[in-house]
Amino acid sequence: LDLQSDADKLKKQYQTKLNDVLNILEHSARLTQDEAKNIILEKVEENSRNEIAHIVRRYEEEARNEAKRKANYIIAQATSRFAGEFAAERLINVVNIKNDELKGRIIGKEGRNVKTLEMVLGVDIIIDDTPGAIIVSCFNLYRRA
């Protein structure tokens, strides 16, 4: 029974001393316990947000780089697959001519007209034995048209 009462007295003394220390701290800091706790929680939350934002930015950058790499790979694959078909279809235009006399005028004396047209237009003009047609060849779609 005496031990129990001694323990209770010590417990009360401890609580009193603890309250005194807390009061002294609150007075010297000019903050209550709750205010100090809120300040600490706000700082922890702010630091956590900054760390999370940094991590998110890093993952976004990694995802962006990976997406670019995959997109370049897909484009390269598609280009290599369809380049042959595109080149054959898109590099030449056939110009229909009413008669072969007009073909002679386009060629000109010693081929001067054709050479001048090729230089001015930036295209290759192919005139062969095909009746009623001249072939215009160029990599640039607008020049060829």
Short mmCIF file of C-alpha atoms in Angstrom, two decimals:
data_model
loop_
_atom_site.label_atom_id
_atom_site.label_comp_id
_atom_site.label_asym_id
_atom_site.label_seq_id
_atom_site.Cartn_x
_atom_site.Cartn_y
_atom_site.Cartn_z
CA LEU A 1 0.00 0.00 0.00
CA ASP A 2 2.85 2.38 0.80
CA LEU A 3 4.57 1.53 -2.44
CA GLN A 4 1.45 2.33 -4.39
CA SER A 5 1.01 5.71 -2.73
CA ASP A 6 4.73 6.50 -3.23
CA ALA A 7 4.41 5.63 -6.90
CA ASP A 8 1.35 7.87 -7.22
CA LYS A 9 3.20 10.74 -5.52
CA LEU A 10 6.17 10.32 -7.86
CA LYS A 11 3.85 10.22 -10.82
CA LYS A 12 2.15 13.47 -9.74
CA GLN A 13 5.53 15.12 -9.16
CA TYR A 14 6.70 14.01 -12.59
CA GLN A 15 3.55 15.42 -14.24
CA THR A 16 3.93 18.68 -12.34
CA LYS A 17 7.59 19.03 -13.36
CA LEU A 18 6.75 18.14 -16.96
CA ASN A 19 3.98 20.75 -17.04
CA ASP A 20 6.37 23.33 -15.54
CA VAL A 21 9.00 22.58 -18.18
CA LEU A 22 6.41 22.77 -20.97
CA ASN A 23 5.12 26.10 -19.60
CA ILE A 24 8.67 27.47 -19.49
CA LEU A 25 9.27 26.31 -23.08
CA GLU A 26 5.99 27.80 -24.27
CA HIS A 27 6.78 31.08 -22.55
CA SER A 28 10.33 31.31 -23.92
CA ALA A 29 9.29 30.28 -27.43
CA ARG A 30 6.13 32.40 -27.26
CA LEU A 31 4.26 29.45 -28.80
CA THR A 32 1.84 26.94 -27.41
CA GLN A 33 2.41 23.25 -27.89
CA ASP A 34 -0.28 23.09 -30.55
CA GLU A 35 1.19 26.06 -32.44
CA ALA A 36 4.67 24.51 -32.38
CA LYS A 37 3.24 21.18 -33.51
CA ASN A 38 1.40 22.88 -36.40
CA ILE A 39 4.56 24.71 -37.49
CA ILE A 40 6.54 21.48 -37.50
CA LEU A 41 3.81 19.65 -39.41
CA GLU A 42 3.63 22.45 -42.01
CA LYS A 43 7.41 22.33 -42.52
CA VAL A 44 7.37 18.54 -42.86
CA GLU A 45 4.47 18.75 -45.33
CA GLU A 46 6.24 21.45 -47.39
CA ASN A 47 9.47 19.44 -47.52
CA SER A 48 7.56 16.31 -48.47
CA ARG A 49 5.74 18.13 -51.27
CA ASN A 50 9.03 19.44 -52.65
CA GLU A 51 10.56 15.96 -52.59
CA ILE A 52 7.48 14.43 -54.22
CA ALA A 53 7.44 17.15 -56.91
CA HIS A 54 11.12 16.47 -57.64
CA ILE A 55 10.46 12.73 -57.94
CA VAL A 56 7.43 13.32 -60.20
CA ARG A 57 9.46 15.64 -62.46
CA ARG A 58 12.21 13.04 -62.72
CA TYR A 59 9.72 10.30 -63.69
CA GLU A 60 8.00 12.59 -66.19
CA GLU A 61 11.36 13.37 -67.81
CA GLU A 62 12.21 9.68 -67.98
CA ALA A 63 8.79 8.91 -69.51
CA ARG A 64 9.19 11.73 -72.05
CA ASN A 65 12.64 10.47 -73.08
CA GLU A 66 11.37 6.90 -73.37
CA ALA A 67 8.39 8.08 -75.45
CA LYS A 68 10.71 10.02 -77.80
CA ARG A 69 12.97 7.00 -78.17
CA LYS A 70 10.04 4.71 -78.98
CA ALA A 71 8.49 7.25 -81.36
CA ASN A 72 11.78 7.61 -83.23
CA TYR A 73 12.04 3.83 -83.46
CA ILE A 74 8.48 3.51 -84.80
CA ILE A 75 9.04 6.31 -87.32
CA ALA A 76 12.28 4.71 -88.49
CA GLN A 77 10.53 1.35 -88.90
CA ALA A 78 7.64 2.88 -90.84
CA THR A 79 9.98 4.91 -93.02
CA SER A 80 12.11 1.93 -93.90
CA ARG A 81 9.04 -0.19 -94.66
CA PHE A 82 7.26 2.26 -96.92
CA ALA A 83 10.11 4.33 -98.39
CA GLY A 84 10.41 2.18 -101.50
CA GLU A 85 6.72 2.38 -102.33
CA PHE A 86 6.64 6.11 -101.68
CA ALA A 87 9.73 6.81 -103.76
CA ALA A 88 8.39 4.94 -106.75
CA GLU A 89 4.99 6.64 -106.59
CA ARG A 90 6.00 10.16 -105.66
CA LEU A 91 9.18 10.96 -107.57
CA ILE A 92 7.77 11.26 -111.09
CA ASN A 93 4.89 12.92 -112.88
CA VAL A 94 3.82 12.08 -116.41
CA VAL A 95 2.78 15.10 -118.48
CA ASN A 96 0.53 14.22 -121.41
CA ILE A 97 1.20 16.09 -124.65
CA LYS A 98 -1.24 16.35 -127.57
CA ASN A 99 1.27 15.70 -130.34
CA ASP A 100 4.93 14.97 -130.93
CA GLU A 101 5.51 18.38 -132.58
CA LEU A 102 5.04 19.99 -129.16
CA LYS A 103 7.55 17.52 -127.77
CA GLY A 104 10.08 18.79 -130.35
CA ARG A 105 9.45 22.40 -129.29
CA ILE A 106 10.01 21.51 -125.64
CA ILE A 107 13.32 19.86 -126.53
CA GLY A 108 14.41 22.86 -128.60
CA LYS A 109 17.45 23.23 -130.82
CA GLU A 110 20.19 20.89 -129.56
CA GLY A 111 18.18 20.35 -126.36
CA ARG A 112 18.60 23.95 -125.14
CA ASN A 113 14.97 24.38 -124.08
CA VAL A 114 14.96 21.20 -122.00
CA LYS A 115 18.23 22.14 -120.28
CA THR A 116 16.96 25.65 -119.53
CA LEU A 117 13.66 24.30 -118.17
CA GLU A 118 15.50 21.81 -115.96
CA MET A 119 17.74 24.55 -114.54
CA VAL A 120 14.95 27.05 -113.97
CA LEU A 121 12.45 24.57 -112.52
CA GLY A 122 14.96 22.41 -110.63
CA VAL A 123 13.57 19.17 -112.08
CA ASP A 124 14.71 16.45 -114.46
CA ILE A 125 12.74 16.23 -117.68
CA ILE A 126 12.83 12.83 -119.35
CA ILE A 127 11.78 12.76 -122.98
CA ASP A 128 11.87 9.30 -124.54
CA ASP A 129 10.08 7.48 -127.32
CA THR A 130 6.83 7.26 -125.37
CA PRO A 131 4.19 8.85 -127.61
CA GLY A 132 2.33 11.81 -126.15
CA ALA A 133 4.11 11.89 -122.78
CA ILE A 134 6.99 13.62 -120.99
CA ILE A 135 8.20 12.53 -117.55
CA VAL A 136 9.07 15.14 -114.91
CA SER A 137 11.17 13.82 -112.03
CA CYS A 138 12.07 15.61 -108.78
CA PHE A 139 12.23 14.99 -105.02
CA ASN A 140 10.39 18.25 -104.32
CA LEU A 141 6.63 17.78 -104.80
CA TYR A 142 5.94 21.47 -105.50
CA ARG A 143 8.60 21.85 -108.16
CA ARG A 144 7.46 18.70 -109.90
CA ALA A 145 3.82 19.78 -110.05
#
